[in-house]
mmCIF file of C-alpha atoms in Angstrom:
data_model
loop_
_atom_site.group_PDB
_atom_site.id
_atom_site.type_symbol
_atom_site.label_atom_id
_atom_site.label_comp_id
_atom_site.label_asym_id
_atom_site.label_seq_id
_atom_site.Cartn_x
_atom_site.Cartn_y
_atom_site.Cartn_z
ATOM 1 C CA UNK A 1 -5.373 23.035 10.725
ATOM 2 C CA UNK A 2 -3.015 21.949 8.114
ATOM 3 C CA UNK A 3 -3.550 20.071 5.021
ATOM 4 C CA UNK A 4 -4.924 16.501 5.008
ATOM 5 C CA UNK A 5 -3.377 13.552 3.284
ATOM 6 C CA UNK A 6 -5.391 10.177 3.073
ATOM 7 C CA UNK A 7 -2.800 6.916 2.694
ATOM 8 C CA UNK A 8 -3.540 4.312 1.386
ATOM 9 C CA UNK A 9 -3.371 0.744 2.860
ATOM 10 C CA UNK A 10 -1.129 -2.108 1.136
ATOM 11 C CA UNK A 11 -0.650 -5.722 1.337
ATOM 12 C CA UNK A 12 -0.676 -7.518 5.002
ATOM 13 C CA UNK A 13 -3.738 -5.917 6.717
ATOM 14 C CA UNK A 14 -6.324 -7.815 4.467
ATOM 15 C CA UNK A 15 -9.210 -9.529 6.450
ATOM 16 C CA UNK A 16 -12.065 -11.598 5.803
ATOM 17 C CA UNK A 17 -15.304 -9.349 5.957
ATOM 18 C CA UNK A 18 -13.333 -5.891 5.179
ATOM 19 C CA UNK A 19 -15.418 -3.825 2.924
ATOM 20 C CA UNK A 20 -18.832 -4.768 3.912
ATOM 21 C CA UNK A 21 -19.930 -2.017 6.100
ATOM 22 C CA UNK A 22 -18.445 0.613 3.526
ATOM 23 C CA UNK A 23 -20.924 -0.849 1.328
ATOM 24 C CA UNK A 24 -23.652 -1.207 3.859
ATOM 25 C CA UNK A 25 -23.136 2.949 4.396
ATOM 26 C CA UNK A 26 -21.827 4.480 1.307
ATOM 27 C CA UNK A 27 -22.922 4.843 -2.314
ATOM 28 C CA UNK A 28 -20.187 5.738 -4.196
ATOM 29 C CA UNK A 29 -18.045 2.202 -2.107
ATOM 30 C CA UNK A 30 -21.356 0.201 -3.656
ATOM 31 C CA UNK A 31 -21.051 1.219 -7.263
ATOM 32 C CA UNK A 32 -17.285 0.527 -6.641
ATOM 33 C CA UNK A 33 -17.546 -2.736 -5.521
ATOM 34 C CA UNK A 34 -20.446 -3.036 -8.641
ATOM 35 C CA UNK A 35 -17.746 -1.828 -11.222
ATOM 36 C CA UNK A 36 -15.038 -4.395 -9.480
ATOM 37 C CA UNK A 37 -17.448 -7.437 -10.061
ATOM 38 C CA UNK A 38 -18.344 -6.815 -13.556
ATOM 39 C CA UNK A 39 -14.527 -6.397 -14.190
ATOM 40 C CA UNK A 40 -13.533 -9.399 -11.742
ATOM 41 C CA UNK A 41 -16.905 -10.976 -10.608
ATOM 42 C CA UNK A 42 -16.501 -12.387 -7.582
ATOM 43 C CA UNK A 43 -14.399 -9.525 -6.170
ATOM 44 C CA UNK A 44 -16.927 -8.481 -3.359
ATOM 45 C CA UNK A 45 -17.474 -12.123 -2.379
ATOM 46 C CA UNK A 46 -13.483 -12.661 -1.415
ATOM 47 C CA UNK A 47 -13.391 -9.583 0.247
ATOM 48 C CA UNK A 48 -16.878 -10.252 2.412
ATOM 49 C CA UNK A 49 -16.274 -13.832 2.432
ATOM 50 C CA UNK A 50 -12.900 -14.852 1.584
ATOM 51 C CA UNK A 51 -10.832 -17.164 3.544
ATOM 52 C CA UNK A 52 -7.179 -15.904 5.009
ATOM 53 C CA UNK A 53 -5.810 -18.696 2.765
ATOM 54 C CA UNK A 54 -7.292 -17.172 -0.464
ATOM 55 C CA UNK A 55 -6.797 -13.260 0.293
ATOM 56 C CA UNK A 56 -3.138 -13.770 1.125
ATOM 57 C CA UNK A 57 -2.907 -14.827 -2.749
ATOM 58 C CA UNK A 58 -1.545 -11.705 -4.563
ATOM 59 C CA UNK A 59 -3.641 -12.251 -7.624
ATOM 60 C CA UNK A 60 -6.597 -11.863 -5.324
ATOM 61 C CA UNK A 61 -5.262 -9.608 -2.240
ATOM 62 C CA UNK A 62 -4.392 -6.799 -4.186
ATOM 63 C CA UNK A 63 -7.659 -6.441 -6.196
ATOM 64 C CA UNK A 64 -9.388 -6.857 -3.275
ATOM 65 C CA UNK A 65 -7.602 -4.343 -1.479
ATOM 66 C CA UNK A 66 -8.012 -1.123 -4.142
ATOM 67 C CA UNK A 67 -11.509 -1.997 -3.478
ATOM 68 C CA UNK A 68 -11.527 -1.466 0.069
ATOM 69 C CA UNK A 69 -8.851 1.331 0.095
ATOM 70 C CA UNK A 70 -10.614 3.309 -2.794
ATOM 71 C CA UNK A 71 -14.246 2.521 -1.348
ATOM 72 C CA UNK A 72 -13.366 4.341 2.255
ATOM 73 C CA UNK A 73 -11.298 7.180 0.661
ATOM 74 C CA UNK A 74 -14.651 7.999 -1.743
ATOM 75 C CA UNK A 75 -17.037 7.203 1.373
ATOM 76 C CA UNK A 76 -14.770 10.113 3.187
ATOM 77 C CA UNK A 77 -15.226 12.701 0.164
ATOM 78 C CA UNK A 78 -18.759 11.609 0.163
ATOM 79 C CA UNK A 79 -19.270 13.155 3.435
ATOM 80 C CA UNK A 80 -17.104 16.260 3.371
ATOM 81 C CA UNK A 81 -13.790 14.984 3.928
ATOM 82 C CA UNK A 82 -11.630 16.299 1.782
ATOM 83 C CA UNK A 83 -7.824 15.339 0.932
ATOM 84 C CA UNK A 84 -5.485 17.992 -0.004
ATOM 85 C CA UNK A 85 -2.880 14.960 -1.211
ATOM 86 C CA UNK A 86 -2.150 11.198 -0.956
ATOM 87 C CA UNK A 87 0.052 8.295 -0.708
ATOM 88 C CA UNK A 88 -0.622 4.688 -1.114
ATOM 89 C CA UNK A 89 2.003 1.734 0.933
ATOM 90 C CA UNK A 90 2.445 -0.377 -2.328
ATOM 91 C CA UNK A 91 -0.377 -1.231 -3.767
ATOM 92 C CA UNK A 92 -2.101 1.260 -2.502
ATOM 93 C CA UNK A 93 -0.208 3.476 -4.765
ATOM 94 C CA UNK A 94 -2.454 2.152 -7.492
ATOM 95 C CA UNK A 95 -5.362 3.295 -5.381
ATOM 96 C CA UNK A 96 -4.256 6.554 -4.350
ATOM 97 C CA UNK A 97 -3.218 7.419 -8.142
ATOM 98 C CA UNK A 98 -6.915 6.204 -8.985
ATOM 99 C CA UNK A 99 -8.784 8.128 -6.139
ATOM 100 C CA UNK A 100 -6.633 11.800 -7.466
ATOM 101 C CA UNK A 101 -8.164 11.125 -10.980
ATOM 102 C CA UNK A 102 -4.689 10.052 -12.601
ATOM 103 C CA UNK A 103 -6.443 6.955 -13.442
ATOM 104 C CA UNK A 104 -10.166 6.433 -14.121
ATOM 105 C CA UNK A 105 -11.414 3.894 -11.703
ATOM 106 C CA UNK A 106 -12.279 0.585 -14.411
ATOM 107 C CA UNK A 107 -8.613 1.549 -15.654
ATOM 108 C CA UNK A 108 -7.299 1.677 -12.353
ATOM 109 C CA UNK A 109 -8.831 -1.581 -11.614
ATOM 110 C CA UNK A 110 -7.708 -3.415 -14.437
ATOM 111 C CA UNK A 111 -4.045 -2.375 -14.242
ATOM 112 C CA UNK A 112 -4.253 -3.878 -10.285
ATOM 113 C CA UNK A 113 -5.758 -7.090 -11.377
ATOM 114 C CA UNK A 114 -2.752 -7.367 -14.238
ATOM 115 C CA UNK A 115 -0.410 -6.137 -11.416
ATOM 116 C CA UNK A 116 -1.414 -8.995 -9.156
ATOM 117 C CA UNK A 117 -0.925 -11.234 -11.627
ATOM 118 C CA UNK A 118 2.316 -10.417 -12.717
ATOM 119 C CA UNK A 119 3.792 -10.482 -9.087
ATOM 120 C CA UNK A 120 1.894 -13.723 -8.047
ATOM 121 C CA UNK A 121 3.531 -15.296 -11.225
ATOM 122 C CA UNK A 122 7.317 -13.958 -10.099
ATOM 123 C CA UNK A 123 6.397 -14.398 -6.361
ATOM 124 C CA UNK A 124 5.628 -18.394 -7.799
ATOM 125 C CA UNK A 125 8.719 -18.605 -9.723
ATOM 126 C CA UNK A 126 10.919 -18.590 -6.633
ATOM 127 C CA UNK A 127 10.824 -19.520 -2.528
ATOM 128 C CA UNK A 128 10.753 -16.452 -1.385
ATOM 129 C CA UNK A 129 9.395 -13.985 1.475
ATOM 130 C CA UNK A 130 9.352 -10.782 3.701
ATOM 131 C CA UNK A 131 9.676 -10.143 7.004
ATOM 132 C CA UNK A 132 9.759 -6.866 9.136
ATOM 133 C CA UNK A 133 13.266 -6.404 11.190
ATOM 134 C CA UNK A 134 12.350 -3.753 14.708
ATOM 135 C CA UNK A 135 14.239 -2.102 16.805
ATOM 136 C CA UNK A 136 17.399 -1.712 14.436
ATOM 137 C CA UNK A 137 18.596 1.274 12.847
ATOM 138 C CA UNK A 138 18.705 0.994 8.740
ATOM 139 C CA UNK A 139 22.212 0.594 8.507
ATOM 140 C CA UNK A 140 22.778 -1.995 10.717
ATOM 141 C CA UNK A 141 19.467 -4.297 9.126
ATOM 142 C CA UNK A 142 21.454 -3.211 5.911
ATOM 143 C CA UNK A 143 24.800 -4.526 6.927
ATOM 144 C CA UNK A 144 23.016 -7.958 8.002
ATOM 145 C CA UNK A 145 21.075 -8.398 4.459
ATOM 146 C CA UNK A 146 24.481 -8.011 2.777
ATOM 147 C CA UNK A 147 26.148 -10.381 4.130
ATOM 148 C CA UNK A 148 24.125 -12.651 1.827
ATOM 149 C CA UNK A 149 23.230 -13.521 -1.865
ATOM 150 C CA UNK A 150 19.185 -12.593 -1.881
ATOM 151 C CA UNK A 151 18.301 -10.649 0.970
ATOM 152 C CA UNK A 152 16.978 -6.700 0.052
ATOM 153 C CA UNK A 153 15.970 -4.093 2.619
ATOM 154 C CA UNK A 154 12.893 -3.083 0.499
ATOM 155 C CA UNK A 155 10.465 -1.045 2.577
ATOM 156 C CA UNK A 156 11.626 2.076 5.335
ATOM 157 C CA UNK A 157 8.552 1.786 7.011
ATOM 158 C CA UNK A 158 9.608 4.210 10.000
ATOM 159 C CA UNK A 159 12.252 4.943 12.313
ATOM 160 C CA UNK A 160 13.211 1.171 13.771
ATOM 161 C CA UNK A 161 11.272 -0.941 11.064
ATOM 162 C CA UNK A 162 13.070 -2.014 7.864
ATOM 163 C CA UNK A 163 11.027 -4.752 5.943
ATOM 164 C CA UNK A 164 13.308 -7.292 4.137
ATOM 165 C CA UNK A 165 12.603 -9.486 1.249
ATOM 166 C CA UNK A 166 14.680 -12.326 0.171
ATOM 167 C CA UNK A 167 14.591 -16.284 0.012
ATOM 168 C CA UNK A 168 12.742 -18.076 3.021
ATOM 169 C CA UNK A 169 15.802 -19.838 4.045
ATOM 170 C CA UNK A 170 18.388 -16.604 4.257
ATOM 171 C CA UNK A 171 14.976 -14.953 5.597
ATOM 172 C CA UNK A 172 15.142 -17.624 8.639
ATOM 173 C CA UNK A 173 19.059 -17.679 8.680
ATOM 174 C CA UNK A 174 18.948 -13.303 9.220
ATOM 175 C CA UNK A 175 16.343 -14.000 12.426
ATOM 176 C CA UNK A 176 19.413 -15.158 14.860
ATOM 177 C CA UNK A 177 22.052 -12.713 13.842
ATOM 178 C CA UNK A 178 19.189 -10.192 14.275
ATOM 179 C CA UNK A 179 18.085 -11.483 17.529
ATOM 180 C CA UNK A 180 22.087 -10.960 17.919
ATOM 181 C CA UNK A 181 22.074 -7.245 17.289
ATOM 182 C CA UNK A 182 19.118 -6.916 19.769
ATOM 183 C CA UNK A 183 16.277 -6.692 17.519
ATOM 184 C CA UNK A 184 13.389 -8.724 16.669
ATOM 185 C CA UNK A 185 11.928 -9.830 13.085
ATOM 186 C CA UNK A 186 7.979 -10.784 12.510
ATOM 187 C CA UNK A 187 7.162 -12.663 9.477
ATOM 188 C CA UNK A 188 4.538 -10.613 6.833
ATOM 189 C CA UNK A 189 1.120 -12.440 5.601
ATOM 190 C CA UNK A 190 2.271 -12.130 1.925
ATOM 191 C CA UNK A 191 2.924 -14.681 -0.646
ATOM 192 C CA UNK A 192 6.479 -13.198 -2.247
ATOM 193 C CA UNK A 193 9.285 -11.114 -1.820
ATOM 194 C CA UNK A 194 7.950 -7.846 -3.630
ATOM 195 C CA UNK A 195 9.704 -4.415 -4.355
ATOM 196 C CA UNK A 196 13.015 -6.591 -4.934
ATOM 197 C CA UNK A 197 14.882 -7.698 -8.053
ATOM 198 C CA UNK A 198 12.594 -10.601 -7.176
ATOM 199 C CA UNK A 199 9.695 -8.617 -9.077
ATOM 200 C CA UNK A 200 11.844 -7.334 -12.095
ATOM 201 C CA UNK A 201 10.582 -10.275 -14.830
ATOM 202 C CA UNK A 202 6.583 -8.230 -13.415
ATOM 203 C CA UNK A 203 8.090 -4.589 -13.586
ATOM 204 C CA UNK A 204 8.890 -5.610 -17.290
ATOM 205 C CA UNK A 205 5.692 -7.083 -18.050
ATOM 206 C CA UNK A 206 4.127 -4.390 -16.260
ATOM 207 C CA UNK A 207 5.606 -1.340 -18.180
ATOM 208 C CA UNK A 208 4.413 -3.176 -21.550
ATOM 209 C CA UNK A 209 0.806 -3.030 -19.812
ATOM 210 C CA UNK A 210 1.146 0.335 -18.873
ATOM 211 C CA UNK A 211 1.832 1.619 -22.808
ATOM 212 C CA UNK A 212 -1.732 1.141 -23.557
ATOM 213 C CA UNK A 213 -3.251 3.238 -20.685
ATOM 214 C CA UNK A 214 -3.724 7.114 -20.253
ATOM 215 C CA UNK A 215 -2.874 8.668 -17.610
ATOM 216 C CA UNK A 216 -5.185 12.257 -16.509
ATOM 217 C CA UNK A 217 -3.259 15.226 -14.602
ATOM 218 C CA UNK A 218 -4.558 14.207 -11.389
ATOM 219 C CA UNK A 219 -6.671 16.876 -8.752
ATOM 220 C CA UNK A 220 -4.278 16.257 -6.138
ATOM 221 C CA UNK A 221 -0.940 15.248 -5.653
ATOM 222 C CA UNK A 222 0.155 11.894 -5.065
ATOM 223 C CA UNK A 223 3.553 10.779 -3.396
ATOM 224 C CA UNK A 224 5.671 7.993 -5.439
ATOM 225 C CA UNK A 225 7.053 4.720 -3.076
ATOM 226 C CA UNK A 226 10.003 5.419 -5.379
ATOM 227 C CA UNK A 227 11.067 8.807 -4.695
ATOM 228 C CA UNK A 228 9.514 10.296 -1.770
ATOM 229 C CA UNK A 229 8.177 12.914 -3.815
ATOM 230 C CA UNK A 230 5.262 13.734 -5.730
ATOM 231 C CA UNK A 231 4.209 12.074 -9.216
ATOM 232 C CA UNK A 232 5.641 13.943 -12.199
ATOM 233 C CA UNK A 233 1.974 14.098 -13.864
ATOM 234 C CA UNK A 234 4.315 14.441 -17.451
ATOM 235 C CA UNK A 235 5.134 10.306 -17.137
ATOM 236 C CA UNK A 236 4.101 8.563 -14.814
ATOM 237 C CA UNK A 237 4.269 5.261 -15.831
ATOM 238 C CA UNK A 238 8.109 4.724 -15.369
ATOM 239 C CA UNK A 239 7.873 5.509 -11.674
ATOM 240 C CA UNK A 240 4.686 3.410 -11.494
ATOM 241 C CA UNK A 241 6.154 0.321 -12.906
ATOM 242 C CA UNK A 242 9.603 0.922 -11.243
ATOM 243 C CA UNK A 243 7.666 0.878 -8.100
ATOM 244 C CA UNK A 244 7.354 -3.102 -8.128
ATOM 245 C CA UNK A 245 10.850 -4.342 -7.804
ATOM 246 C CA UNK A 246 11.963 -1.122 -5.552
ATOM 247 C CA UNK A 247 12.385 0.000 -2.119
ATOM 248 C CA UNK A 248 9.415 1.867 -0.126
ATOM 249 C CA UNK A 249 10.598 4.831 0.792
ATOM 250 C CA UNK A 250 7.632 5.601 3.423
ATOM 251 C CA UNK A 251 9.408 6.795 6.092
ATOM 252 C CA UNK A 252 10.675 10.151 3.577
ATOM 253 C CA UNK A 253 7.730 10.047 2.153
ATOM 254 C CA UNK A 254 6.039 11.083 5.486
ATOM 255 C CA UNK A 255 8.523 13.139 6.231
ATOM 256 C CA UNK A 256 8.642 15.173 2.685
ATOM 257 C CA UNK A 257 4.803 15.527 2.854
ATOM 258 C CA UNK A 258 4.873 17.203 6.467
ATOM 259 C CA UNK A 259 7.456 19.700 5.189
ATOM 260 C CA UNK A 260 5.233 20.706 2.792
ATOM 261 C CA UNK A 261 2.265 21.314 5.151
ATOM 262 C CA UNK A 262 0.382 18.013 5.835
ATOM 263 C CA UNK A 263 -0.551 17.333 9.560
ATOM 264 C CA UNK A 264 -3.568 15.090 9.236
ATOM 265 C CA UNK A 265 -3.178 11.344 8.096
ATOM 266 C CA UNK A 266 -5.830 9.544 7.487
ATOM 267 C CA UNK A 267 -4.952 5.591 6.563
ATOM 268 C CA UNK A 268 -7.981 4.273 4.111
ATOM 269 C CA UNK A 269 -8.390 0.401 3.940
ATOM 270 C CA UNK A 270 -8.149 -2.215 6.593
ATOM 271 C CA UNK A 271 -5.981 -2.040 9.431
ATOM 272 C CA UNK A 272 -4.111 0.975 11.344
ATOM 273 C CA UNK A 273 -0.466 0.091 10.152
ATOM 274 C CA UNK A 274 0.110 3.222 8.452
ATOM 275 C CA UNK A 275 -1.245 5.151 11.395
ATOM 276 C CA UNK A 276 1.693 3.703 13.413
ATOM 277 C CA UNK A 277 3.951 4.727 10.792
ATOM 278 C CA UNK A 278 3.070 8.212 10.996
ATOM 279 C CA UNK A 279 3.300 8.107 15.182
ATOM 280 C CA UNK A 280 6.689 6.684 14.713
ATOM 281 C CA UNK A 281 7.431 8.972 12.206
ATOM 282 C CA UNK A 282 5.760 12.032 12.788
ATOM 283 C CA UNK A 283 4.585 12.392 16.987
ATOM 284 C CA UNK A 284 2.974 15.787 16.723
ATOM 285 C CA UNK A 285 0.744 14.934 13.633
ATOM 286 C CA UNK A 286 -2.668 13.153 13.740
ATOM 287 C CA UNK A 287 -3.580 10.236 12.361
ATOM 288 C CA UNK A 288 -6.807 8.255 11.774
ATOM 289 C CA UNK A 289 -8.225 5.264 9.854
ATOM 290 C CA UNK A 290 -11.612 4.542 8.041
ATOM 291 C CA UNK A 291 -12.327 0.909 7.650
ATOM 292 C CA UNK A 292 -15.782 0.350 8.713
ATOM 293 C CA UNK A 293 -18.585 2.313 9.960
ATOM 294 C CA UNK A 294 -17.715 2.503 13.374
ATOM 295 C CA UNK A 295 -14.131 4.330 11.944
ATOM 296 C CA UNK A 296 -15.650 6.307 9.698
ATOM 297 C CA UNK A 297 -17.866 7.971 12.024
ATOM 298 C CA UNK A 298 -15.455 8.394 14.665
ATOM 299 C CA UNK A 299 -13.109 9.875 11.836
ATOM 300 C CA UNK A 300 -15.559 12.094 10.021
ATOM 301 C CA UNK A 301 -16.269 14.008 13.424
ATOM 302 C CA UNK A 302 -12.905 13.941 14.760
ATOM 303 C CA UNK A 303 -11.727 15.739 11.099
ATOM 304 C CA UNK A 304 -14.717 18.271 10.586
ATOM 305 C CA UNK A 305 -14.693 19.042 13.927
ATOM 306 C CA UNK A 306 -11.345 20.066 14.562
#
């Protein structure tokens, strides 16, 4: 077996009720989800309880989120599975950088809750949105976003899925000239048009943040959304706050991490979205996803048994 790389889950897959049953069967997720409310009370309650409505607010999805993403990556380790590197989609960058020891876990925490708050105030400040464009090569979804003023290919999800951000009405005016080109676009459950120049006034505000955090060499490597490669441990807070008003390079990402050895994925947080990355991306590698009990079970014998 190769090396294993646990990625972790960003905005879009969030769910009322995710994060109870890592609770329910882990220790470390509890005293997680224990730091989180003391930091944020309330934190467990929107992700147990939550309505759609309020978790698909940025100031509350994305704290929400590095709870559930960083609870079933530690109830994983807790049981023997152990990650020899890691990614996180967008947010859960800030999770992944967290769970490798970069970031101690109230740091980590806080910097997400600032994070969200800085992108739900730009996300406010303008009408904007994503959507996902299939079954088009890059180029050709590239082509289509310039032939207007505020559309941005912004994440390279996989082979035939480029997510878009941009203002809701060029967002609606790219779905017929897509539908032209013989592709399809579906609309994502978020509140803005992140990784764009959209998010540049929060990148700004966000690097000033960063300057009064430290940042630990971290006990396994961690892939930057901005590069495709690992985090230079030296400074990472200029990739980090880059990160928010840039393109996701996942579908390199995936790529560079297989060249150097990786072979078993292992998405952490709710949903399987990055698992159908990697199958698109990667066909011989395995993938799984721990977001409940059931899933971590299945998961932890699949992994230790292979």
């Amino acid at each position: 077996m190769g090396k294993i790389a646990f990625l972790f889950s960003g905005q879009g897959a969030q769910y009322s009720g995710m994060g109870r049953e890592l609770t329910e069967e882990s220790a470390v997720a509890r005293e997680l989800f224990r730091l989180a409310d003391g930091l944020r009370p309330g934190t467990s309650s929107q992700c147990f309880e939550g309505s759609k409505e309020e978790l698909t607010q940025t100031k509350n999805t994305q704290p929400c989120l590095f709870c559930v993403d960083l609870a079933a990556a530690l109830a994983l380790e807790e049981r023997g599975v152990r990650a020899d590197g890691a990614a996180g989609f967008s947010l859960g960058e800030m999770a992944a950088l967290t769970f490798s020891g970069m970031l101690d876990q109230p740091a980590g925490f806080s910097l997400v809750c600032r994070r969200a708050a800085l992108m739900d105030d730009a996300a406010r400040q303008v009408n904007s949105a994503m959507a996902a464009v299939l079954k088009l090569d890059n180029q050709t979804v590239e082509d289509l976003c310039g032939r207007f003023q505020h559309l941005y290919p912004v994440n390279y999800n996989c082979p035939g899925q480029l997510v878009v951000a941009g203002l809701q009405d060029e967002i609606e005016a790219l779905s017929p000239l897509v539908k032209e080109a013989g592709g399809r676009m579906v609309p994502l459950a978020v509140s803005g048009g992140f990784h764009s120049p959209f998010m540049s006034s929060a990148a700004s505000a966000f690097r000033q943040e960063l300057e009064s955090f430290s940042f630990a060499p971290g006990r396994i490597p961690v892939w930057a959304n901005l590069t495709a490669n690992p985090y230079d441990q030296k400074d990472p807070k200029a990739l980090l706050a880059s990160q928010m008003e840039n393109p996701v390079r996942w579908e390199q990402t995936l790529r560079n991490m297989a060249a150097e050895g990786f072979d078993t994925f292992i998405e952490v947080g709710p949903g399987k979205t990055l698992c159908g990355f990697v199958a698109k991306t990667l066909p011989q590698a395995k993938a799984y996803h721990v977001e409940d009990a059931k899933t971590l079970e299945t998961t932890i014998k699949a992994v230790l048994e292979q």
